[in-house]
Every structure is written in structure tokens, then in C-alpha cells.
Coordinates of C-alpha atoms in Angstrom, one line a residue:
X1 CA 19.8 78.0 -49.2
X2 CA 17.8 75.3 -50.8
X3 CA 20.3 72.8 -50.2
X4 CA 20.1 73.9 -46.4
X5 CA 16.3 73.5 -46.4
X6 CA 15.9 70.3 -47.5
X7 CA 18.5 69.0 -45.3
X8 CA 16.5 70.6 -42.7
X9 CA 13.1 68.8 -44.2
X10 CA 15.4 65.6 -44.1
X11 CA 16.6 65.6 -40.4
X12 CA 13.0 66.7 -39.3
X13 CA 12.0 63.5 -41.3
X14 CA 14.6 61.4 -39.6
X15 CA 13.7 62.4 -36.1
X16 CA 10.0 61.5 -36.8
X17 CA 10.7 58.2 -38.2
X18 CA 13.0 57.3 -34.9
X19 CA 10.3 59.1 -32.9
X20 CA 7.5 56.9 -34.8
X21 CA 9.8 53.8 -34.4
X22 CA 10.6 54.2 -30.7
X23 CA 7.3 54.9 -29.8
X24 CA 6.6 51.8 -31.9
X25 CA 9.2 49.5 -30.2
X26 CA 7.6 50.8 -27.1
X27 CA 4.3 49.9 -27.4
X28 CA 5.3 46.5 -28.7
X29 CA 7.7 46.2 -25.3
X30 CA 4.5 46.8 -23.5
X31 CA 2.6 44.3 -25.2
X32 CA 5.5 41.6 -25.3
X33 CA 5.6 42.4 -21.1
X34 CA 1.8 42.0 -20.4
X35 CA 2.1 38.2 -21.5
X36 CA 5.8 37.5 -20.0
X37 CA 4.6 39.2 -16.7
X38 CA 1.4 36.8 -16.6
X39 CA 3.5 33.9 -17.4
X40 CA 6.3 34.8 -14.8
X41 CA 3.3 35.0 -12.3
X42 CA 1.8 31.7 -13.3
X43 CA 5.0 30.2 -12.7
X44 CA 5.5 31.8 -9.5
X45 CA 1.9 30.6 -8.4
X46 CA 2.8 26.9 -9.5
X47 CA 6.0 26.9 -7.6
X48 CA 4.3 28.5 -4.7
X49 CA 1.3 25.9 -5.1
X50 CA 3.5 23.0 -5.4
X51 CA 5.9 23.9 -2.0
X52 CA 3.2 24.7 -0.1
X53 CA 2.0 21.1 -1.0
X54 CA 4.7 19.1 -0.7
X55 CA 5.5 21.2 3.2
X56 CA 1.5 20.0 4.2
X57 CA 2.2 16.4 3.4
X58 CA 5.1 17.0 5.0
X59 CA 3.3 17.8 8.1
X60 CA 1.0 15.6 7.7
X61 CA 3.4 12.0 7.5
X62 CA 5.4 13.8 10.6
X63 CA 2.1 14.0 12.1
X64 CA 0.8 10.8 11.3
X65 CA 4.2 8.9 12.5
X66 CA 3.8 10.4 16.3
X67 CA 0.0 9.6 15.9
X68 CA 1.2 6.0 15.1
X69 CA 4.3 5.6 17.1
X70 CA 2.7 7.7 20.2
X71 CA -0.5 8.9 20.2
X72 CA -3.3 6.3 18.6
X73 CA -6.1 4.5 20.3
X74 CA -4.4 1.2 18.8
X75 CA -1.5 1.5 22.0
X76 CA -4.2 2.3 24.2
X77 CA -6.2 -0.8 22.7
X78 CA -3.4 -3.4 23.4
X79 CA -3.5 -2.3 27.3
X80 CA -7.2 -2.2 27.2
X81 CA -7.4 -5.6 25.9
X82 CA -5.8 -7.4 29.3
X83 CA -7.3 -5.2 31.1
X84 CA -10.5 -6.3 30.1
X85 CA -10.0 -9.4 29.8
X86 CA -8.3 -9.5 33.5
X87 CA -11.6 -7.9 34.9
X88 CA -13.4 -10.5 33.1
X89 CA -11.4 -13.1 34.9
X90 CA -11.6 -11.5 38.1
X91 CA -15.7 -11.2 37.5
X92 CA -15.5 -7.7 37.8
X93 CA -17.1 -7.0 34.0
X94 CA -19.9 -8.4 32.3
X95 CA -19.5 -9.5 28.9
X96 CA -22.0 -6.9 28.1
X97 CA -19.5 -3.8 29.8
X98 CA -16.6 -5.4 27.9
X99 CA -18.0 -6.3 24.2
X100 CA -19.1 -2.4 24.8
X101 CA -15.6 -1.2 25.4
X102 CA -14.3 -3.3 22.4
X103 CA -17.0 -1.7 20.4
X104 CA -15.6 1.8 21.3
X105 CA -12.5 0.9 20.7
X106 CA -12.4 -0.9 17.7
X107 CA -15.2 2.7 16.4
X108 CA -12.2 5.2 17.5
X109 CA -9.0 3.1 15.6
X110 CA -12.2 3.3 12.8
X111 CA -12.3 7.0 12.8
X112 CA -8.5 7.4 12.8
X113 CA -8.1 6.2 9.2
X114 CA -10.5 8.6 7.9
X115 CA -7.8 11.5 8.3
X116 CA -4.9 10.2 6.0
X117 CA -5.4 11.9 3.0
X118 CA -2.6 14.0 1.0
X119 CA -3.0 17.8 -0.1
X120 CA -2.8 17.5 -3.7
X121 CA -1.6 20.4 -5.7
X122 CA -2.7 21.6 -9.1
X123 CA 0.3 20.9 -10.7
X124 CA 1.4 17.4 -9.4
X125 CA 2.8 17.4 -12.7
X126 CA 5.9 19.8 -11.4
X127 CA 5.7 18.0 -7.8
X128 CA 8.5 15.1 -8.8
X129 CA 11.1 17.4 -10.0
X130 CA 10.6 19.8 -7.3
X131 CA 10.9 16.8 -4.5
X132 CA 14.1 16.1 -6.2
X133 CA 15.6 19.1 -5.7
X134 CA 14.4 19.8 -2.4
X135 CA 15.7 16.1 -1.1
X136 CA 19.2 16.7 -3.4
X137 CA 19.3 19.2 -0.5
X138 CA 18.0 17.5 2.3
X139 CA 21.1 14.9 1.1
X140 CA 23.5 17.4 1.4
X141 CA 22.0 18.2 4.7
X142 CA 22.2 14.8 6.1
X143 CA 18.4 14.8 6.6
X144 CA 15.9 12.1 5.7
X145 CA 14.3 12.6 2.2
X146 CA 10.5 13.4 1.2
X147 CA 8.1 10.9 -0.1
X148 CA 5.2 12.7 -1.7
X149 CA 2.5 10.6 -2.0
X150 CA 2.5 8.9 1.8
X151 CA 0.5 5.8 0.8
X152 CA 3.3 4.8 -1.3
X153 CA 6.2 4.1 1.2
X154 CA 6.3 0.2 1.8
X155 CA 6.8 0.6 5.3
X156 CA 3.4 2.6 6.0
X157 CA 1.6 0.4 3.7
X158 CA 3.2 -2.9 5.8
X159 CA 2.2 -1.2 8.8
X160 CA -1.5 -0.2 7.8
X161 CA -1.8 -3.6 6.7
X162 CA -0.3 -5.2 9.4
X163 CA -2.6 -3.2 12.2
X164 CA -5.9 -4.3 10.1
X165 CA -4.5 -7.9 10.7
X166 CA -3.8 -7.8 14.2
X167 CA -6.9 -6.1 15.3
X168 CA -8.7 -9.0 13.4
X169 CA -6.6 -11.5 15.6
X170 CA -5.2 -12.5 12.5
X171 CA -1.9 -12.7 13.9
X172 CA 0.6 -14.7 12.0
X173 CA 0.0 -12.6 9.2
X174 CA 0.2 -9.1 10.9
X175 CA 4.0 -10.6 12.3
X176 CA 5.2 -11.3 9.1
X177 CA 4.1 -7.6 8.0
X178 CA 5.6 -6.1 10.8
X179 CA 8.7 -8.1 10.0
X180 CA 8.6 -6.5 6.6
X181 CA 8.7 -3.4 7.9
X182 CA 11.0 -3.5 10.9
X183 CA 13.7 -4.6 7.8
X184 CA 13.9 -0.7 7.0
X185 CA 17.1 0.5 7.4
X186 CA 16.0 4.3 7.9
X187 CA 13.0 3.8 10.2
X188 CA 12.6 6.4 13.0
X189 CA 13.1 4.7 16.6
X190 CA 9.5 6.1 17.6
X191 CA 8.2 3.8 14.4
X192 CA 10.8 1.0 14.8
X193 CA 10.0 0.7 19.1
X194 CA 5.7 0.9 18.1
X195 CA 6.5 -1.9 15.2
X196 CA 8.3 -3.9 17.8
X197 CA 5.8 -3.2 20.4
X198 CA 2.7 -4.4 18.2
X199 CA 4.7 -7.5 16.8
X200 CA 5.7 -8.4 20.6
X201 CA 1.7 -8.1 21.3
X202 CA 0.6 -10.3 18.6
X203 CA 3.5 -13.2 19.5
X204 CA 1.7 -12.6 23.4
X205 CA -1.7 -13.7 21.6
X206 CA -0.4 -16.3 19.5
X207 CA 1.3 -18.4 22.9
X208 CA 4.8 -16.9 21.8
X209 CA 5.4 -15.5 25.1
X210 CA 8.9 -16.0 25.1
X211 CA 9.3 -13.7 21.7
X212 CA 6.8 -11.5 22.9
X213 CA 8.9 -11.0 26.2
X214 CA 11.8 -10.4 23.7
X215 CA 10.6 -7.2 22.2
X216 CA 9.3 -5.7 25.2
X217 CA 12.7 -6.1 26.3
X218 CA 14.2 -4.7 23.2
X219 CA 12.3 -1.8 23.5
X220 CA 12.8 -1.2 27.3
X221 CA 16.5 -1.4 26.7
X222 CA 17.0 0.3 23.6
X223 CA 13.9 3.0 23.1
X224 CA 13.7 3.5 26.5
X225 CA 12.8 7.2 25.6
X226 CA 10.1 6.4 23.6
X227 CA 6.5 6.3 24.6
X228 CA 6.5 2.7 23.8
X229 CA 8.4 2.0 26.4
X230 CA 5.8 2.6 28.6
X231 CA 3.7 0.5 27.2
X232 CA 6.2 -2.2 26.7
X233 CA 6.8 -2.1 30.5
X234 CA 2.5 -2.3 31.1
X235 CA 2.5 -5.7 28.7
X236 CA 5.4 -7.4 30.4
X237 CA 3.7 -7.5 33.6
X238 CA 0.0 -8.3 32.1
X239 CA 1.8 -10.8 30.1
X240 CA 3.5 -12.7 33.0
X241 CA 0.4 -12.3 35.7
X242 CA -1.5 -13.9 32.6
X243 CA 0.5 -16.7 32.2
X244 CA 0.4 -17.4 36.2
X245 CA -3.1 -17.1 36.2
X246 CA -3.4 -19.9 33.2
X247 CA -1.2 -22.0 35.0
X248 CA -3.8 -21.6 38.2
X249 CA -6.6 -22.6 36.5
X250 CA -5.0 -25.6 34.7
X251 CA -4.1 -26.7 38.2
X252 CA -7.7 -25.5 39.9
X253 CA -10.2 -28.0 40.6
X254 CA -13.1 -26.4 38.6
X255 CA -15.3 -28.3 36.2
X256 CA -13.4 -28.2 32.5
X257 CA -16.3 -25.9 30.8
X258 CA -15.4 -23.6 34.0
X259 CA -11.8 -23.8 33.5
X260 CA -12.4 -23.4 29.7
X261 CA -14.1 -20.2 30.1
X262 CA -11.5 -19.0 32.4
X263 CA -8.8 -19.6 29.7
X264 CA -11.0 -17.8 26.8
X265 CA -10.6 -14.8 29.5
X266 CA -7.3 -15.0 29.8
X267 CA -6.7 -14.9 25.6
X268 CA -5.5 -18.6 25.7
X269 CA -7.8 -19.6 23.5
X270 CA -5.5 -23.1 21.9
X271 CA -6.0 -24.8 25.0
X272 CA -9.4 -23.3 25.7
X273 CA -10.6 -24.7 22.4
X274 CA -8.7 -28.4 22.9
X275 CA -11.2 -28.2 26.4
X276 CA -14.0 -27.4 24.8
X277 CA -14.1 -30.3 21.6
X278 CA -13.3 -32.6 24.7
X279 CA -16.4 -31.7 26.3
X280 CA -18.7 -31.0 23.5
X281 CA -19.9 -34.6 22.9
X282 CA -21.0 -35.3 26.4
X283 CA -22.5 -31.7 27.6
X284 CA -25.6 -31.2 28.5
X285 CA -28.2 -30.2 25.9
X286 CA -28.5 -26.7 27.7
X287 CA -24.7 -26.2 27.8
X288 CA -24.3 -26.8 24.0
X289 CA -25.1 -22.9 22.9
X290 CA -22.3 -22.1 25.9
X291 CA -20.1 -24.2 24.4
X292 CA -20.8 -23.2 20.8
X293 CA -21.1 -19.9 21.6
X294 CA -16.7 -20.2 23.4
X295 CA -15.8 -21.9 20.7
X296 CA -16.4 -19.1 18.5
X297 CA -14.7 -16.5 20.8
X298 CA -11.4 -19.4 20.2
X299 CA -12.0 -19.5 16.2
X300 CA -12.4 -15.4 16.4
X301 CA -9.4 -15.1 18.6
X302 CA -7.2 -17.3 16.7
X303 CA -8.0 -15.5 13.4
X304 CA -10.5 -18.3 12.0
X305 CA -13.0 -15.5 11.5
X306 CA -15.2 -17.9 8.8
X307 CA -15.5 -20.7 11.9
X308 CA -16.0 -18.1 14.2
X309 CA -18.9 -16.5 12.1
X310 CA -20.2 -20.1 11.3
X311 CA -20.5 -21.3 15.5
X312 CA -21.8 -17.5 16.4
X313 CA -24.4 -18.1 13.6
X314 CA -25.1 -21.5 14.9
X315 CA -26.3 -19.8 18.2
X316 CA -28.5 -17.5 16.8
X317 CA -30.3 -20.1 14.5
X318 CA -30.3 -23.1 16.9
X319 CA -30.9 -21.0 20.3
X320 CA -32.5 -17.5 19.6
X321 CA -34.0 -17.4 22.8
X322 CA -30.8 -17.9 24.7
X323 CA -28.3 -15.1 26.1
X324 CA -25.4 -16.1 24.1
X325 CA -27.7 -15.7 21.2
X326 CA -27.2 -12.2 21.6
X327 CA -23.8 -12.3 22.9
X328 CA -23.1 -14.1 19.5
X329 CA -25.0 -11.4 17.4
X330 CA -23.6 -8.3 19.1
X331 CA -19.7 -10.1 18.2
X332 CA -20.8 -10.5 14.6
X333 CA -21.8 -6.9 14.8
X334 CA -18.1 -5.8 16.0
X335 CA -16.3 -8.8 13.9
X336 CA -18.0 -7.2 10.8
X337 CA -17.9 -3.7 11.9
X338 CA -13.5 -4.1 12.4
X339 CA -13.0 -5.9 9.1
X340 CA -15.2 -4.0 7.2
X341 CA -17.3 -7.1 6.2
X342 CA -21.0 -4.7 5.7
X343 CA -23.1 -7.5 4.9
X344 CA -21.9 -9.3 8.1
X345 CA -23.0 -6.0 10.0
X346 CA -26.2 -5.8 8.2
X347 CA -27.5 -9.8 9.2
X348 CA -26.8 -8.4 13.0
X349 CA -28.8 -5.5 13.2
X350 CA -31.7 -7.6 11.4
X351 CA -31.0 -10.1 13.7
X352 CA -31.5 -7.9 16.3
X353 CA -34.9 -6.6 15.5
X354 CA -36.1 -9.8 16.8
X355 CA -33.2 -10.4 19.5
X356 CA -33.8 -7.2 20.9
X357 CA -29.8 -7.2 22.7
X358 CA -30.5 -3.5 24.3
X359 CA -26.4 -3.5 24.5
X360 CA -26.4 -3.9 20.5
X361 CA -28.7 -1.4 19.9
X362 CA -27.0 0.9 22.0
X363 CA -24.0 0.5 20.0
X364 CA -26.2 0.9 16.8
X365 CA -27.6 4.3 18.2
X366 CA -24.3 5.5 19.8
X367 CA -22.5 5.3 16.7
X368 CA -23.2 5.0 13.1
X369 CA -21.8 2.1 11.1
X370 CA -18.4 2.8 10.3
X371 CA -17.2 -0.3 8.1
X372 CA -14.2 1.7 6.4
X373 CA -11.6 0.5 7.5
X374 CA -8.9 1.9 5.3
X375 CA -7.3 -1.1 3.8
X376 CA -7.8 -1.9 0.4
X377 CA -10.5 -4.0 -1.0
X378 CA -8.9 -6.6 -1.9
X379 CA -6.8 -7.0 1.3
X380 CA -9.8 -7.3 3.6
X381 CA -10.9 -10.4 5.2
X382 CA -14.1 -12.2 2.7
X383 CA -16.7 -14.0 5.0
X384 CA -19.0 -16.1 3.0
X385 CA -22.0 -17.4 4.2
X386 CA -23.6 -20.6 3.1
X387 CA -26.8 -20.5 1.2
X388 CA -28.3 -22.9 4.8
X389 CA -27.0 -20.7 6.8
X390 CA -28.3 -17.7 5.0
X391 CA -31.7 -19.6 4.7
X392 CA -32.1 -19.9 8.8
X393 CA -31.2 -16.3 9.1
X394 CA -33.9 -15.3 6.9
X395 CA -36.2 -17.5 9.1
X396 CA -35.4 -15.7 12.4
X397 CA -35.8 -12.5 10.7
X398 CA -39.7 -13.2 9.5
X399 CA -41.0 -14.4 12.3
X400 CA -43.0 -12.6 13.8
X401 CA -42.2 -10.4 16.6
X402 CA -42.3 -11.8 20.5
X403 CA -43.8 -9.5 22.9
X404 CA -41.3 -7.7 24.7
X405 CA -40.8 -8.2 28.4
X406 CA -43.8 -6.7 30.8
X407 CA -44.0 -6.3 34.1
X408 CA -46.1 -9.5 34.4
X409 CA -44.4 -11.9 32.8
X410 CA -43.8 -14.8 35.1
X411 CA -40.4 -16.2 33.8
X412 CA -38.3 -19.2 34.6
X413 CA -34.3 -18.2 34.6
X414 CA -32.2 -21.4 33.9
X415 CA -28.2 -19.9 34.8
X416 CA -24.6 -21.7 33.7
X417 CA -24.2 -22.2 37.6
X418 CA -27.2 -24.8 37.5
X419 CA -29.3 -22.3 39.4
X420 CA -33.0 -21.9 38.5
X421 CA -35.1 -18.9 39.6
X422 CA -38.6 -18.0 38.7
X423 CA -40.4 -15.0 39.4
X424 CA -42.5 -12.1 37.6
X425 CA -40.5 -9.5 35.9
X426 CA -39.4 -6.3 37.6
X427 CA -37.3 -4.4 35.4
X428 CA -34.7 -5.2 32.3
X429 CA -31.3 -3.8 32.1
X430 CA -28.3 -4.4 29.8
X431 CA -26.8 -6.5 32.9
X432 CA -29.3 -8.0 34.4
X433 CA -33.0 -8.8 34.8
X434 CA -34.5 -8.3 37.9
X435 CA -37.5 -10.9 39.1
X436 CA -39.8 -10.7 42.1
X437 CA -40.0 -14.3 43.8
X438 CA -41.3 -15.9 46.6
X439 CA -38.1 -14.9 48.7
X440 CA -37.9 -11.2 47.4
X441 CA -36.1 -9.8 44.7
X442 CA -33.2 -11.0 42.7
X443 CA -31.2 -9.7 40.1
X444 CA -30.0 -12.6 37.7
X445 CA -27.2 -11.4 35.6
X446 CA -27.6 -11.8 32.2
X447 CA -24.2 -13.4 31.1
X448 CA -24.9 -16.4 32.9
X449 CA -28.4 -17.0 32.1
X450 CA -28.7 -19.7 29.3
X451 CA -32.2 -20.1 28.8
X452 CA -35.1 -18.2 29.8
X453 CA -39.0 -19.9 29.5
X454 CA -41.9 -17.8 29.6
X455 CA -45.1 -19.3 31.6

């Protein structure tokens, strides 16, 4: 019997020990899961975090492409550029109307690079490998693989670049980019026909018609179903009724600072220029801003931005009181406002303060100063001013300020068509200024006015 009890005692001890231990083993299985569980849903979170952002910037290049191959004001701004220019021409636009459109133009491409930035994710770290895998997919697929960090693909930086060029005029240099680019073996045909259309518009300004003809062609025939067709189609013509109309006035019988005018409206500014130097030494001593004031419009248009800043200054400082004064000032206002030059914008609006361009300070209340232009600092165009220059500028600025116009101001209009008119003030508007005179009223228009005398 003893031997029966303590065998008894001894299994009783033996189930509480594996009791003890189990219960033991259990507790530590909970323990072990409460880590392992918050570690399996980290991990789950960082995948989730890092697909999610890698599919945004997805979206977002896919979106950016049909904003660059179809929907951006830049397109619209080629078109807009004859057509302005055509209307200026024609006479049908002030310079006033059309440096006010270039403004709005040049403020809405502005506001477009703003949006281009990539989601990031928390653990960028884990972003590589996962774009790996997902494009060792895409691969099998057949698809196109994943970049992602956009602003690292050579053909969108080429592009960027490129644009920022051609909407400075500098031309040559925004066709070798786009050359660069249009090398890409794997480039969508909505990107490769808007490449092609933009290179084809900058050979049209540079006098290459006949290569510029060549990829409007290319992308008629080949991307006809792209939207740059369309607008491929709209240059062709503007570019052949342009070159018609050059060879008109070349032929015309107008006087050659006429006939140069004329050609800075219809963007041939090379033979505009060669017009102007001819003429320069024997003008008149009122036609001498005019001519200063075109020349800069040729230096601006054939991407000599410093010698266009330079002759636009030289208006201001020699002529302040003249109308291309402050047609001069309101371009270095847009020259420095597209190339993101913000001192050049700054000298403007000071300028202006004694100028008093109504246009300009329209454009100045309309829209705040939006100098980024989303390039790179040290791929935007540098405009130094020279310490003379500089010095005449701070002169204009100190004087003091002239009265502004009243309604009794007797003034004495002096026009580029050799008219004269004199008269007391009526009213002053961005096109015009209205005098009462001996034989009524008359509404001189302020582009042609050169010089105005106060008696």
C-alpha cells in the first residue's frame, strides 16, 4: 500500500510539473507572439507604404506625360505665338494686348512646374528592391518598366531642359536637347510626336523652315493619332503664310525701319536685325530709342538675352520719357520673370515706379512674381549687369517722381508715322491717350508714340 501511495504522490507530482510547464510554455508563446505579431504588422505596413508609393508616382509620370505630350499651355503657347505675332502684323494688336498675353502665358507654363513632385514613402529604403520585383514582372509581361524617382530619367530631364531653352528663344540649344531625347529607343509616340513637334517649332524660329517643315510632316504622317498632329497641321500653315508674308515685305516699298518692324512681327528677326545696324547710323535722333528698342526684341528673339537686356536698358536710361521706354521695361519684366533671373524682375518693377507702364503694373497686380521656373540653378540663364549700367538705373529710380497725367495737361504727341498732335489730356488708357484739340478729339495710340513733351 505504501508503495501504491507514493506512486500516486509521484504521478500527481508529474502532472503538476507538465501542468506548471505547459502553462509556462504558454505564457512564453504569448509573449514570443505579441512582438512577432507587431513586427509581421510593421512589415506589412512598409510593404503597403512602399506600393502605395511607387503606384502614385506611377500616376503621377503617366499623368505628367499626357500633360506634356497633350494637355500643357506650352502647345497652346507655340500657336499662340503666330497668332500674335500675325495680329501684330496685320495691326490688329497692340504691343501692349500682346506683351500681356505673353505674360499670361509664359505665368501659366510657370505654374505648371510647381506640380512635379514625387510621393515619397517612409521607407525608400525598401523602394529599389520592391521596383525590381515589380518591373521583373512588368518584363515578363512585356510592359514598360518603373522609374521611381521621375526627375531621374534622362529623357524628362532633356525635355525640362530643353522647354526652359526654347521658351527663352534660346534655340540651338533646346534642339540639341530635344535631339538627346528623341534618341530613346522606348519613348511613347505621344512623347516622341510632342518632342518632334517642339524641335520642328524651334528650327521655324531659327530660319530652318525647311527642317521645321520636316517634322510637322513626320508627325502628320506617322502620329497622326496623336494630339500633336493637330498642332503640327496649325504650324505648317502659320509657317508657310509667314514665310509669304516676309517675302511681301522684302519686296514692298515701305521705308526699311517700316519693313524692319514688319519682319520683328513676323519672328524673322536675322534679317530684321541686318535692317536695323544698316539704318542705325543715319536715323533720326527721335527714331534711335525705336530702333534700339527692335533691336532688343532681335537679340531677345535670337537668344542673345545679355544684348537684349543691355539695348532694353539702354531705352530706359537714355529715353525714360519715351513709349518704348516702357515697352522695354515691361519685356525685362517677362524676360526675367521666364528665366527666373529675380534681380532682372526686381530693376523692372523699380523702374516702373517712376515709368508708371499701367500694362506692367497690371501684370504686377494680376499675378504675383513667379520666378521658379523649375530648372536647376545652375542651368538657368545668368544676366549680369554692368556696374554703368547699374549706376543709370539707380539714377532713374531716385529721381523724384513726375506728376502723373491730369486732365489739364496740354501735351505735344510726336508718333513713328511723323504725325504730331497737341492737345490737353482727356483720359489715359493702357492703349491709348486721348487729347482734346483744336479739331476734336483724338485717340493717339500709345505703341506708336515716341516722345511725348509736356507744355
Amino acid at each position: 500500500m505504501k508503495r501504491l501511495t507514493l506512486s500516486s504522490e509521484q504521478e500527481d507530482d508529474t502532472l503538476c510539473e507538465k501542468a506548471n510547464n505547459y502553462v509556462m510554455k504558454k505564457n512564453r508563446n504569448i509573449i514570443l507572439l505579441i512582438p512577432a505579431t507587431v513586427i509581421f504588422i510593421s512589415f506589412i505596413m512598409m510593404v503597403n507604404d512602399t506600393m502605395i508609393s511607387i503606384r502614385l508616382n506611377e500616376l503621377t509620370m503617366l499623368l505628367q506625360d499626357i500633360d506634356r505630350s497633350e494637355g500643357r499651355i506650352d502647345n497652346i503657347g507655340l500657336v499662340t505665338t503666330y497668332e500674335t505675332h500675325k495680329k501684330l502684323f496685320e495691326n490688329r494688336m497692340t504691343q501692349d494686348k500682346a506683351d500681356a498675353i505673353e505674360y499670361k502665358i509664359n505665368s501659366l507654363a510657370n505654374l505648371k512646374t510647381e506640380n512635379n513632385n514625387q510621393f515619397a514613402s517612409m521607407f525608400s529604403l525598401f523602394s529599389l528592391p520592391a521596383i525590381r520585383v515589380i518591373n521583373f514582372n512588368r518584363l515578363m509581361l512585356g510592359k514598360i518598366p518603373l522609374t521611381y524617382h521621375h526627375e531621374n530619367d534622362p529623357v524628362s530631364i532633356n525635355v525640362d531642359l530643353a522647354y526652359y531653352y526654347e521658351r527663352n528663344f534660346h534655340y540651338k540649344r533646346a534642339i540639341e536637347l530635344y535631339d538627346k531625347s528623341l534618341a530613346e529607343t522606348n519613348l511613347p509616340d505621344s512623347i516622341r510626336a510632342g518632342i518632334l513637334l517642339h524641335q520642328g517649332y524651334c528650327y521655324a524660329l531659327s530660319q530652318l523652315d525647311g527642317k521645321a517643315r520636316k517634322n510637322y510632316l513626320i508627325i502628320i504622317e506617322k502620329y497622326g493619332r496623336e494630339n500633336s498632329a493637330i498642332t503640327a497641321t496649325v504650324l505648317l500653315r502659320y509657317l508657310e503664310g509667314f514665310s509669304l508674308a516676309r517675302q511681301r515685305v522684302l519686296s514692298g516699298k515701305d521705308d526699311s525701319l517700316s519693313q524692319s518692324q514688319q519682319l520683328v512681327n513676323l519672328l524673322d528677326y536675322k534679317r530684321a536685325l541686318a535692317i536695323l545696324d544698316a539704318v542705325e547710323h543715319e536715323a533720326k535722333p527721335e527714331d534711335i530709342s525705336r530702333i534700339t528698342y527692335f533691336k532688343a526684341r532681335c537679340f531677345a528673339g535670337m537668344g542673345e538675352t545679355k544684348r537684349a537686356v543691355d539695348n532694353y536698358l539702354k531705352v530706359v536710361t537714355s529715353d525714360p520719357s519715351s513709349q518704348y521706354a516702357r515697352c522695354s521695361n515691361r519685356k525685362l519684366f517677362i524676360l526675367g520673370s521666364r528665366s527666373g533671373e529675380k534681380e532682372l524682375v526686381e530693376i523692372s518693377m523699380q523702374l516702373n515706379t517712376k515709368l508708371n507702364d499701367p500694362e506692367l503694373s497690371r501684370m504686377i497686380k494680376e499675378n504675383d512674381v513667379n520666378t521658379d521656373n523649375g530648372i536647376e540653378k545652375q542651368n538657368t540663364i545668368k544676366i549680369d549687369l554692368s556696374a554703368d549700367t547699374r549706376e543709370k538705373i539707380e539714377k532713374i529710380v531716385s529721381q523724384k517722381k513726375e506728376p502723373e497725367m491730369k486732365a489739364d495737361r496740354y501735351l505735344v504727341i510726336h508718333t513713328s508715322d511723323g504725325n504730331t498732335f497737341k492737345g490737353t489730356i482727356i483720359e489715359e488708357t493702357a492703349d491709348h491717350i486721348a487729347l482734346k484739340t483744336s479739331i476734336g478729339s483724338i485717340n493717339v495710340k500709345k505703341d506708336r508714340i515716341i516722345k511725348i513733351t509736356d507744355k
